[in-house]
XYZ file of C-alpha atoms in Angstrom:
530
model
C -83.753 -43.959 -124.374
C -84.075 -40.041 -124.108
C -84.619 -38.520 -127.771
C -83.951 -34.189 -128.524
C -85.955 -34.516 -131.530
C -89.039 -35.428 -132.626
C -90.289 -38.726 -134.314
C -93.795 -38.150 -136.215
C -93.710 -41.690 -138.114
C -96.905 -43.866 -137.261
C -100.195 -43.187 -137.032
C -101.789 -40.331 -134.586
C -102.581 -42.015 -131.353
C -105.234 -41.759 -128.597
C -106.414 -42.443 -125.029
C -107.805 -45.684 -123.547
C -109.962 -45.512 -120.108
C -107.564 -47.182 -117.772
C -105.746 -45.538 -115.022
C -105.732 -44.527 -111.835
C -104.208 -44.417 -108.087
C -104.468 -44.953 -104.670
C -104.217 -47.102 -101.687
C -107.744 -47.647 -101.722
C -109.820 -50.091 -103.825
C -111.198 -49.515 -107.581
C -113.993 -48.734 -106.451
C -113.750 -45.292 -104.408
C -116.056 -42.136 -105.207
C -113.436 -39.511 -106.394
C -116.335 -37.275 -105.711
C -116.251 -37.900 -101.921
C -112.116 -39.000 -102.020
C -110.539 -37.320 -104.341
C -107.063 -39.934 -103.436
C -108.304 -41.892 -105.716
C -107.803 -40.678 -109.689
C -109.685 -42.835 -112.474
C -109.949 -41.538 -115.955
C -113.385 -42.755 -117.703
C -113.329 -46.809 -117.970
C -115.029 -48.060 -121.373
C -117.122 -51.343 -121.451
C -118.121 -53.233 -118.603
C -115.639 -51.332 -116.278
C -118.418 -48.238 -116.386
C -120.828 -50.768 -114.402
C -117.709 -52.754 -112.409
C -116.131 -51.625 -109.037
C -113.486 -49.372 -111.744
C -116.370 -47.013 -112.707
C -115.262 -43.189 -112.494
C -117.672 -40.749 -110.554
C -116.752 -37.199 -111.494
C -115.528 -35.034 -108.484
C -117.456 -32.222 -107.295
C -115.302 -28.759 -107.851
C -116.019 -25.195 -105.911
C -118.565 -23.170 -107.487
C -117.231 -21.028 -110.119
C -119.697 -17.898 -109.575
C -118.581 -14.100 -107.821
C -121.494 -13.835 -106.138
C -121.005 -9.929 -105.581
C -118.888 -8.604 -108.235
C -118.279 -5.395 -107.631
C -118.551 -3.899 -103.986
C -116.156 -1.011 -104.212
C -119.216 0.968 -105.716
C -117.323 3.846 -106.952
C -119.396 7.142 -106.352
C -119.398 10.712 -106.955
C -116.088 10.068 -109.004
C -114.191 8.907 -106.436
C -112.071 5.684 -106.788
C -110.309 3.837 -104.032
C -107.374 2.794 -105.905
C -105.416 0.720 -103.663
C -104.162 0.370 -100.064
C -100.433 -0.135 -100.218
C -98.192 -0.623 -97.315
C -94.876 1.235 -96.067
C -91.955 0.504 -95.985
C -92.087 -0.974 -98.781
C -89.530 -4.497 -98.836
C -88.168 -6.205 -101.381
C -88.491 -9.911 -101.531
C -85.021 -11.862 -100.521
C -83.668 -13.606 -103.726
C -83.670 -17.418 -102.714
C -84.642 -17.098 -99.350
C -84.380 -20.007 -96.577
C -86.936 -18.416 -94.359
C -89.574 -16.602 -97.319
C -92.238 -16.360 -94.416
C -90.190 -13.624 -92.094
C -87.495 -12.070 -94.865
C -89.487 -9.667 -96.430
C -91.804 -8.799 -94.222
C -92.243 -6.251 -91.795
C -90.823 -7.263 -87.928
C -93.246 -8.120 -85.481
C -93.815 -4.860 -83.200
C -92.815 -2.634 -85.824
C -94.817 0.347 -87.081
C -95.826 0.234 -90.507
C -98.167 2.452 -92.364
C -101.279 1.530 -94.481
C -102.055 4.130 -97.644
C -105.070 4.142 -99.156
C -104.702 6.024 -102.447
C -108.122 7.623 -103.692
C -108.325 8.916 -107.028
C -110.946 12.625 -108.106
C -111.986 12.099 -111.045
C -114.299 15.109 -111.558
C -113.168 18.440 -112.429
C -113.668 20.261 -109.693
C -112.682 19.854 -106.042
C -113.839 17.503 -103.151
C -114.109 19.226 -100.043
C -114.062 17.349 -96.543
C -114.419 14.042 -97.962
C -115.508 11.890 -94.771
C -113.007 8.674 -94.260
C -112.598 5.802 -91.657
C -110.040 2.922 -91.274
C -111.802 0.092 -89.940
C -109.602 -3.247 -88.600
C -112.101 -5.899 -88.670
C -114.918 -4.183 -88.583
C -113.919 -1.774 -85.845
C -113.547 1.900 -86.446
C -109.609 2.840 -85.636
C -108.865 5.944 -87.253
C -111.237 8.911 -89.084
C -111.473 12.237 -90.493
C -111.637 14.336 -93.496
C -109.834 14.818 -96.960
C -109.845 17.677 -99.912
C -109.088 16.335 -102.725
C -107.859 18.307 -106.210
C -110.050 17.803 -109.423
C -108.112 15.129 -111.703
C -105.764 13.911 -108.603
C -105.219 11.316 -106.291
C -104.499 11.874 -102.830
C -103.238 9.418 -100.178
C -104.846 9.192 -96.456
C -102.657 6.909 -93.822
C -103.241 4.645 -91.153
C -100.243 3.411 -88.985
C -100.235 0.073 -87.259
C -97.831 -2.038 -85.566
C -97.205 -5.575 -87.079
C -98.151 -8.530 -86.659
C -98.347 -11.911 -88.474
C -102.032 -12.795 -88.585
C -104.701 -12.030 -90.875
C -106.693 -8.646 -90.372
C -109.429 -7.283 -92.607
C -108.903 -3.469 -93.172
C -111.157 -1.692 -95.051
C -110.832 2.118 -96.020
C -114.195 3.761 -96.427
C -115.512 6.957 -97.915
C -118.484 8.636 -96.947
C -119.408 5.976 -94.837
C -122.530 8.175 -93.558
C -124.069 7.164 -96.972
C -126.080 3.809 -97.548
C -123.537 2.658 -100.521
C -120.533 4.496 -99.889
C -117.243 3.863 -101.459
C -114.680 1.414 -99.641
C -112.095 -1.070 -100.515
C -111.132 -4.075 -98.261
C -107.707 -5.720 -98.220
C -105.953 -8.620 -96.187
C -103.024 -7.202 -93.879
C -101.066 -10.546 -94.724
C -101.626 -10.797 -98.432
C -99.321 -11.229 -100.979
C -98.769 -8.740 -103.325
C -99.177 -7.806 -106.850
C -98.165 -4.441 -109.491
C -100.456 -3.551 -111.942
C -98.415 -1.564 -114.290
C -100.331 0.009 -117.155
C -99.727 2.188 -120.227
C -101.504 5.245 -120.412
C -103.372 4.954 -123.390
C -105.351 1.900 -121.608
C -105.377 3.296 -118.261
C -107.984 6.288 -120.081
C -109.369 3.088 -122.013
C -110.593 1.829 -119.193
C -112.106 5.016 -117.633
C -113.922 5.875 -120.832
C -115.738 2.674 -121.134
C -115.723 0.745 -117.062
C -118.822 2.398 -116.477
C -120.771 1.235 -119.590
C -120.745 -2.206 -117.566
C -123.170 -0.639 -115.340
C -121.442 -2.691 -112.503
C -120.341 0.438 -109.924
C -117.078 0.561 -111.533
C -115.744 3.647 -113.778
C -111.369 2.664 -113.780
C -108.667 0.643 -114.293
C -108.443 0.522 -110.182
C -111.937 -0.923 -109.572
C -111.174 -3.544 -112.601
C -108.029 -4.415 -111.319
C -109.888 -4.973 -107.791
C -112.684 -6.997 -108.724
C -109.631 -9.763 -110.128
C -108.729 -9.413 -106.961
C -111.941 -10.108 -104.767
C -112.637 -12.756 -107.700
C -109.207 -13.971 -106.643
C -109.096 -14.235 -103.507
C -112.840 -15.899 -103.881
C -111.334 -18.576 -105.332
C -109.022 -19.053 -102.837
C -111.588 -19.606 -100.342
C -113.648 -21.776 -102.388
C -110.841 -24.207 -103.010
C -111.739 -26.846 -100.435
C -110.640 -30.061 -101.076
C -109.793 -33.238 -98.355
C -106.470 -32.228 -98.929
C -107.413 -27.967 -98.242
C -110.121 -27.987 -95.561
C -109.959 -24.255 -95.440
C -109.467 -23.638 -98.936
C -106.437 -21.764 -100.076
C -104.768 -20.466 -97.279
C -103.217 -16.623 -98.872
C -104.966 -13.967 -100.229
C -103.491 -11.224 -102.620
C -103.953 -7.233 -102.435
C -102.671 -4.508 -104.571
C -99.621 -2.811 -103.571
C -99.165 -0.379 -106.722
C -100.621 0.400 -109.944
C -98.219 2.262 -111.834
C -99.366 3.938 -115.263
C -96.589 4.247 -117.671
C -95.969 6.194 -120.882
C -97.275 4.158 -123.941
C -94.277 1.994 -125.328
C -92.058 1.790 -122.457
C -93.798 -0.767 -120.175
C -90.935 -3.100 -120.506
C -88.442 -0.410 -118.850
C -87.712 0.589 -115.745
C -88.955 1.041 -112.768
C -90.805 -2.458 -113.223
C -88.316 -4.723 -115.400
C -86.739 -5.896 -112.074
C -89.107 -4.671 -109.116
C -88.904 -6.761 -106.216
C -91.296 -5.230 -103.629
C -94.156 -6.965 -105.163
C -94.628 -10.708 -104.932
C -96.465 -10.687 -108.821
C -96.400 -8.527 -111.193
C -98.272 -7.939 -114.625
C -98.341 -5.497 -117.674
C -101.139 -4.331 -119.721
C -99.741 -2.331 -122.532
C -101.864 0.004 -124.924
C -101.287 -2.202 -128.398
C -103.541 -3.716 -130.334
C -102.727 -7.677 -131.505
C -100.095 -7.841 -128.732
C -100.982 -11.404 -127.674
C -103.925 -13.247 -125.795
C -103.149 -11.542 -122.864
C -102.710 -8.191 -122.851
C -103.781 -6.978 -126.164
C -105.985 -3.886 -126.787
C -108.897 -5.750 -128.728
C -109.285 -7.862 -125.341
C -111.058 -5.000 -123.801
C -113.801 -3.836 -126.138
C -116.587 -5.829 -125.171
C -118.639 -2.415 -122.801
C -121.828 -4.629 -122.880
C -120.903 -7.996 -120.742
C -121.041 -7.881 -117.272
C -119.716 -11.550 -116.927
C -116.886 -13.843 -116.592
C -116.702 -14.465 -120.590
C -115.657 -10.874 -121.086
C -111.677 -10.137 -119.934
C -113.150 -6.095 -119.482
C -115.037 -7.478 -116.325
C -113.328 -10.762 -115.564
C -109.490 -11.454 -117.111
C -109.350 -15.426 -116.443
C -106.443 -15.563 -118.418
C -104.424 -13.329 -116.027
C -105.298 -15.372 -113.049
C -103.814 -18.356 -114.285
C -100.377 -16.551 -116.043
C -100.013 -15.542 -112.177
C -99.953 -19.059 -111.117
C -96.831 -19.615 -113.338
C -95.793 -16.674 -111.576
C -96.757 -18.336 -108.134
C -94.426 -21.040 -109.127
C -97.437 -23.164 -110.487
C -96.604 -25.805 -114.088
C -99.818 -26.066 -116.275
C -101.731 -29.058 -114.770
C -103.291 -29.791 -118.826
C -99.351 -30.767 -119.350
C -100.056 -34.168 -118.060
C -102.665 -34.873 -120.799
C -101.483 -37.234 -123.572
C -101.483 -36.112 -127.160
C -100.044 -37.995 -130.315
C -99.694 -36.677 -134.142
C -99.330 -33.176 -133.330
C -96.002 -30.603 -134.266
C -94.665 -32.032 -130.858
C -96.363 -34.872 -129.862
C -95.735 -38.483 -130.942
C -96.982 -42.074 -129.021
C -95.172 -44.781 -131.057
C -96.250 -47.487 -128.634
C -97.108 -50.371 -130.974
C -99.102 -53.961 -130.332
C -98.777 -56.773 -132.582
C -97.058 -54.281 -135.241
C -100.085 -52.199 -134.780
C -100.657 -48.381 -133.168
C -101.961 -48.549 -129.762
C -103.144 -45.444 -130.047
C -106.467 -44.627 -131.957
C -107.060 -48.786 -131.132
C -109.334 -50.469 -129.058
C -106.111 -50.396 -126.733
C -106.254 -46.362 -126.581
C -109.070 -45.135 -128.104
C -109.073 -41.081 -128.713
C -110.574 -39.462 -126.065
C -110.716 -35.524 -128.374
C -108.137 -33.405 -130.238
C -107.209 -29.960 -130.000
C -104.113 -28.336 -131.573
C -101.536 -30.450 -129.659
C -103.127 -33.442 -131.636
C -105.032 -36.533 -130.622
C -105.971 -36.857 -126.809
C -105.341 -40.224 -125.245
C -105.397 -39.409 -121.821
C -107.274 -36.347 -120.160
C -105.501 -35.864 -116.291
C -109.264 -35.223 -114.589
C -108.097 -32.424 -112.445
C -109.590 -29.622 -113.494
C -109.819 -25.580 -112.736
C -106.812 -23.096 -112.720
C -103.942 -24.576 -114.552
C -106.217 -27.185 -116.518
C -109.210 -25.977 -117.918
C -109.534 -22.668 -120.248
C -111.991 -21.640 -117.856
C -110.221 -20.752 -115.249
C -113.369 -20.020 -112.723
C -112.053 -21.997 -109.818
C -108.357 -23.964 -108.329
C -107.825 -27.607 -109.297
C -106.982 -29.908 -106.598
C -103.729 -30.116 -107.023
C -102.619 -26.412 -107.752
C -104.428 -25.880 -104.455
C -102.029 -27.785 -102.487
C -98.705 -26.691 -104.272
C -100.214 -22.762 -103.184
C -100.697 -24.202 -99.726
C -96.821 -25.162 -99.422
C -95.673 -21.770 -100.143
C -98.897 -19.918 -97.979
C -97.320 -17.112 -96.445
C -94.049 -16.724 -98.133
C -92.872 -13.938 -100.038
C -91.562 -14.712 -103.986
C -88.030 -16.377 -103.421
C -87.047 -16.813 -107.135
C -88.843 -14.373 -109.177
C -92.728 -12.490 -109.600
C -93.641 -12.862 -113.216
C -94.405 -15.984 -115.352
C -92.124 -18.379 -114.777
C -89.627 -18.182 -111.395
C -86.414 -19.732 -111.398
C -88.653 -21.956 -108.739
C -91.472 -22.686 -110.592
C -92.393 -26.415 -110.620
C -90.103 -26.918 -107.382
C -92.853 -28.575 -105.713
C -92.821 -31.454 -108.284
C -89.751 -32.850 -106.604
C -92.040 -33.999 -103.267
C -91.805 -37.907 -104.119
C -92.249 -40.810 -101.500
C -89.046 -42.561 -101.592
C -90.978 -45.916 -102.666
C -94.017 -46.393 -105.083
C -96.076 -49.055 -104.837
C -98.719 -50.249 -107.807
C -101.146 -52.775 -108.055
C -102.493 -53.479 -111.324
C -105.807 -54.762 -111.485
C -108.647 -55.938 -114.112
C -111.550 -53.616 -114.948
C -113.646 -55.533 -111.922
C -111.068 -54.193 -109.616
C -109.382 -57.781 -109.237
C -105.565 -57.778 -108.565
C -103.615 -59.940 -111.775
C -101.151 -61.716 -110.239
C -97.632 -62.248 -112.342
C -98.732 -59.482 -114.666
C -95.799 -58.128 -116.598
C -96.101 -54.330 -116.298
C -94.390 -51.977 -119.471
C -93.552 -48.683 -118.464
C -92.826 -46.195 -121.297
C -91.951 -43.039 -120.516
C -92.170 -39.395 -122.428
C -88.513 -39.668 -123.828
C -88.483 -36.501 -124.986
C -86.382 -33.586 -123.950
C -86.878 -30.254 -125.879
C -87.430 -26.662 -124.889
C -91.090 -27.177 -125.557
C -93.039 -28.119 -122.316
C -95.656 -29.903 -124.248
C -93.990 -31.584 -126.460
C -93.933 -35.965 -125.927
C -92.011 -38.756 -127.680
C -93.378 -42.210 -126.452
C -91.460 -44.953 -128.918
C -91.865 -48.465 -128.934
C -89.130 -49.632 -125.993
C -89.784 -49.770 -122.564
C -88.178 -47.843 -120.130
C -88.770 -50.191 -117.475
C -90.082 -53.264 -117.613
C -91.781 -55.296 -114.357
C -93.064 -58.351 -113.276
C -96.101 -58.292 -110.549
C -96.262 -60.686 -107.309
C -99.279 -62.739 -106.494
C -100.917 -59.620 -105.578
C -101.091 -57.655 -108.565
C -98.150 -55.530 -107.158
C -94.847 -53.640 -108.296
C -92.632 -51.417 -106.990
C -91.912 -48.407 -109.718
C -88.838 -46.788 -107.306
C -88.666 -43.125 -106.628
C -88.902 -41.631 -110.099
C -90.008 -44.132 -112.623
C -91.043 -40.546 -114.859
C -87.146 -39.872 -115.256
C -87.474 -36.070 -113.945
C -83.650 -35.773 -112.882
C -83.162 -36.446 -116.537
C -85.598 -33.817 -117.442
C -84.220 -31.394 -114.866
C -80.679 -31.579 -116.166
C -81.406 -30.856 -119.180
C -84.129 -28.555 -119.000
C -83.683 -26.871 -115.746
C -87.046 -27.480 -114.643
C -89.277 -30.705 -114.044
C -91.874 -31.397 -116.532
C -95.285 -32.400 -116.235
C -94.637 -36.004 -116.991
C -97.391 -38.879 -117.472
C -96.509 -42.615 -118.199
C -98.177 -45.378 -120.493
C -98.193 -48.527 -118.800
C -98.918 -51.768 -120.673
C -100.332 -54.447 -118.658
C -100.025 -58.408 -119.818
C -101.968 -61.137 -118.043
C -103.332 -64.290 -118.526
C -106.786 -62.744 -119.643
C -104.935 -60.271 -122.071
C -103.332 -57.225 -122.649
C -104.601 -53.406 -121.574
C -103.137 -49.954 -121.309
C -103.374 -47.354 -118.407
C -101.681 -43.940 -117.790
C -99.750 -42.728 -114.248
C -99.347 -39.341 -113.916
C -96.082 -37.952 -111.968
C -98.942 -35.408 -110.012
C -100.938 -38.455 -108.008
C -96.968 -39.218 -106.908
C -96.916 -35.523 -105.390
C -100.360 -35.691 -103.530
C -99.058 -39.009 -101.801
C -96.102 -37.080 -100.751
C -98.226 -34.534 -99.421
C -100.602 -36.666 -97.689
C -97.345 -37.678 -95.213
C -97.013 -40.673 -97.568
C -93.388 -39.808 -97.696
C -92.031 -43.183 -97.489
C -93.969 -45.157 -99.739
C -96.468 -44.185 -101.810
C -99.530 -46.752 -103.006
C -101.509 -46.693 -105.864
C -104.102 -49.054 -108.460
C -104.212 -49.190 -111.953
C -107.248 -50.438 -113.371
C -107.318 -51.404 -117.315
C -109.604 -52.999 -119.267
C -107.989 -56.378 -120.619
C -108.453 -57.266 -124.242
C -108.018 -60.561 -125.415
């Protein structure tokens, strides 16, 4: 039954080792086929065809941090690109509407910034398009002013590297390099911390002296991870790249006004405002650390901002799929023999953190998981690859009327086998499946109680068929307007006993993606307890 409040009677509840998905056997290396998803297996499971072998993620670490190398006080701000087009609200074709027309001239600006007080005289510049040299010449720029130098080109969809350099006749000269089909993002900043960060950037002693060269290195760090993201699933990594399009700097107090509350010629957008205690991710006191040239301090690296933009990519927090019990929102009410599964030998806790107990961590891990945020999980990786090339459809901040779309891809029929912790099929098991029953405007809040949703019997091979959407996300989309990150308990009965496992909704989606459209197949391995 679906519940709209919450139920925090019993006793706080926890994870057991069990779970896990595929058409392959028990026994696959997640590091080498990532298909397969196992959470850690207690007992003799850890030494039994069920054991769990960590996958391998990309490597967190920009290995050249700062390349813009911003001399002689001049600062390559960004390279935006005219006309400038507004995204089409809803769009049936987002990879064409919005963009420029094959053939058609468009014009590339970089915008360089004098910050000394006094003039620069026949400032030396080049466009280069992949390396080549295709336009050069000279600029005077005003003390305290920013100046814009263009290069036109006729469009084309494919991916160029164009790089604006200044004073390339010297060994570390000033340039900027941007992707001619990126996506783009608006840095809009109040003025207070737009001088912020020019007073202190260069006390990180990492070529940087502005807000500009901050807001690029997120963006090479970015697009980094991007690359990095290779997966069986993403070969070649995250297909788009972002660039800058804008930075605008705003009066302090007013960053929630026009022109940015509703700009559309931007596919993301973010605000930094000049407060202090503002929030976790754009407050003042995040960028006072002058001494850290590392991705633990937000004034060189801003994880945090990285993964906001996913929401704003359409992205739903990948950590949603953990399990949590005797928190403000979280409840599992699943008893055995009168008893709380969770916390038991059934579901042992598995750690705690404000949401309550953990009994079930999802093991992706990276962008929407972990609080690191150095690198993409696996399956964030492949939602970004769905949408590679397409303009914002639904919205450019945190969240779109889209966001979670992708969570619809189902195969039309599921298929589990439920197996012992040797990796042995049980035959006639009967298979519980409780669901998260509850719907509230809190995405992380879960209600499990003590019915089944849907209740199974296997065949002689340890197998069921769960339907199209055993995880009840019409229900949640009618009344939420969105799907929800949605993970199941399963109780498993056999001859040999009785053991718990969790399905999460995601493994569904990668089927789907895999062309596994029709039918989707996946194991669940649990440790039996007589």
């Amino acid at each position: 039954m679906r519940h709209r409040s919450f139920f925090l009677s019993g006793q706080p509840v926890g994870v057991i080792a069990a779970a896990s998905l595929s058409a392959a056997a028990c026994s696959v290396d997640q590091s080498t086929d990532p298909n397969v998803l196992f959470p850690p297996v207690t007992g003799p499971a850890d030494v039994a065809t069920c054991s769990y072998t960590p996958p391998t993620y990309p490597n967190p670490v920009v290995e050249d941090p700062d390349p813009m190398h911003e001399t002689n006080d001049l600062t390559i701000g960004w390279i935006s690109r005219l006309p400038e087009i507004d995204y089409v609200w809803s769009s049936s074709d987002p990879a064409r509407e919005g963009w420029p027309v094959p053939g058609e001239a468009v014009t590339w600006r970089a915008h360089v910034k004098n910050w000394a007080g006094t003039l620069k005289e026949d400032v030396v510049y080049e466009w280069r398009l992949d390396g080549i040299v295709v336009s050069s010449g000279t600029v005077d720029i005003d003390a305290g002013s920013y100046v814009t130098v263009d290069f036109v080109w006729i469009w084309e969809f494919a991916r160029h590297e164009l790089e604006f350099v200044l004073e390339p006749q010297q060994a570390a000269g000033n340039r900027l390099v941007t992707y001619t089909d990126a996506i783009t993002i608006g840095f809009y900043v109040e003025q207070g911390m737009y001088d912020h960060f020019h007073e202190h950037q260069h006390e990180l002693e990492v070529g940087s002296n502005s807000f500009e060269g901050w807001a690029q290195r997120q963006i090479r760090s970015w697009n980094e991870m991007f690359e990095r993201a290779v997966y069986p699933e993403t070969p070649h990594g995250v297909l788009d790249r972002i660039r800058i399009q804008e930075i605008l700097v705003q009066p302090d107090g007013i960053i929630w006004r026009e022109p940015i509350a509703d700009r559309r010629t931007v596919d993301l957008r973010w605000w930094i405002r000049f407060e202090f205690n503002t929030g976790p991710y754009d407050a003042f006191n995040n960028y006072l650390d002058y001494t850290q040239a590392d991705i633990s301090n937000p004034f060189f690296y801003d994880a945090i901002i990285f993964h906001e933009l996913g929401h704003a990519r359409y992205l739903k927090d990948v950590y949603a799929f953990d399990v949590f019990t005797g928190g403000r929102y979280t409840q599992v009410s699943v008893l055995e023999s009168g008893t709380p599964v969770a916390g038991s030998r059934y579901m042992p806790f598995v750690g705690s953190s404000s949401r309550g107990n953990a009994v079930f961590h999802a093991p992706e891990r990276g962008l929407m998981k972990s609080h690191a945020f150095l690198f993409i999980d696996r399956y964030s990786a492949v939602a970004l690859n769905l949408i590679a090339g397409h303009r914002a459809t639904m919205g450019n901040k945190n969240a779109p009327a889209n966001v979670g779309s992708y969570m619809w891809d189902l195969p039309a029929e599921n298929r589990l086998t439920v197996r012992d912790e040797l990796g042995r099929p049980l035959p006639r098991a009967k298979v519980a499946v409780y669901q998260d029953d509850l719907i509230d405007p809190n995405p992380y809040g879960m209600y499990y109680d003590d019915s089944p949703d849907l209740e199974f019997t296997a065949d002689g091979e340890g197998t069921v068929l769960l339907g199209r959407d055993p995880f009840a996300l019409e229900d949640y989309h009618a009344e939420m307007g969105e799907p929800k990150p949605i993970t199941l308990i399963l109780r498993v009965e056999h001859a040999a006993g009785v053991g718990y496992g969790f399905l999460p909704a995601y493994l569904f989606n990668l089927e789907y993606w895999r062309g596994n459209t029709e039918q989707g197949e996946y194991d669940l391995c649990v440790s039996l307890i007589p």
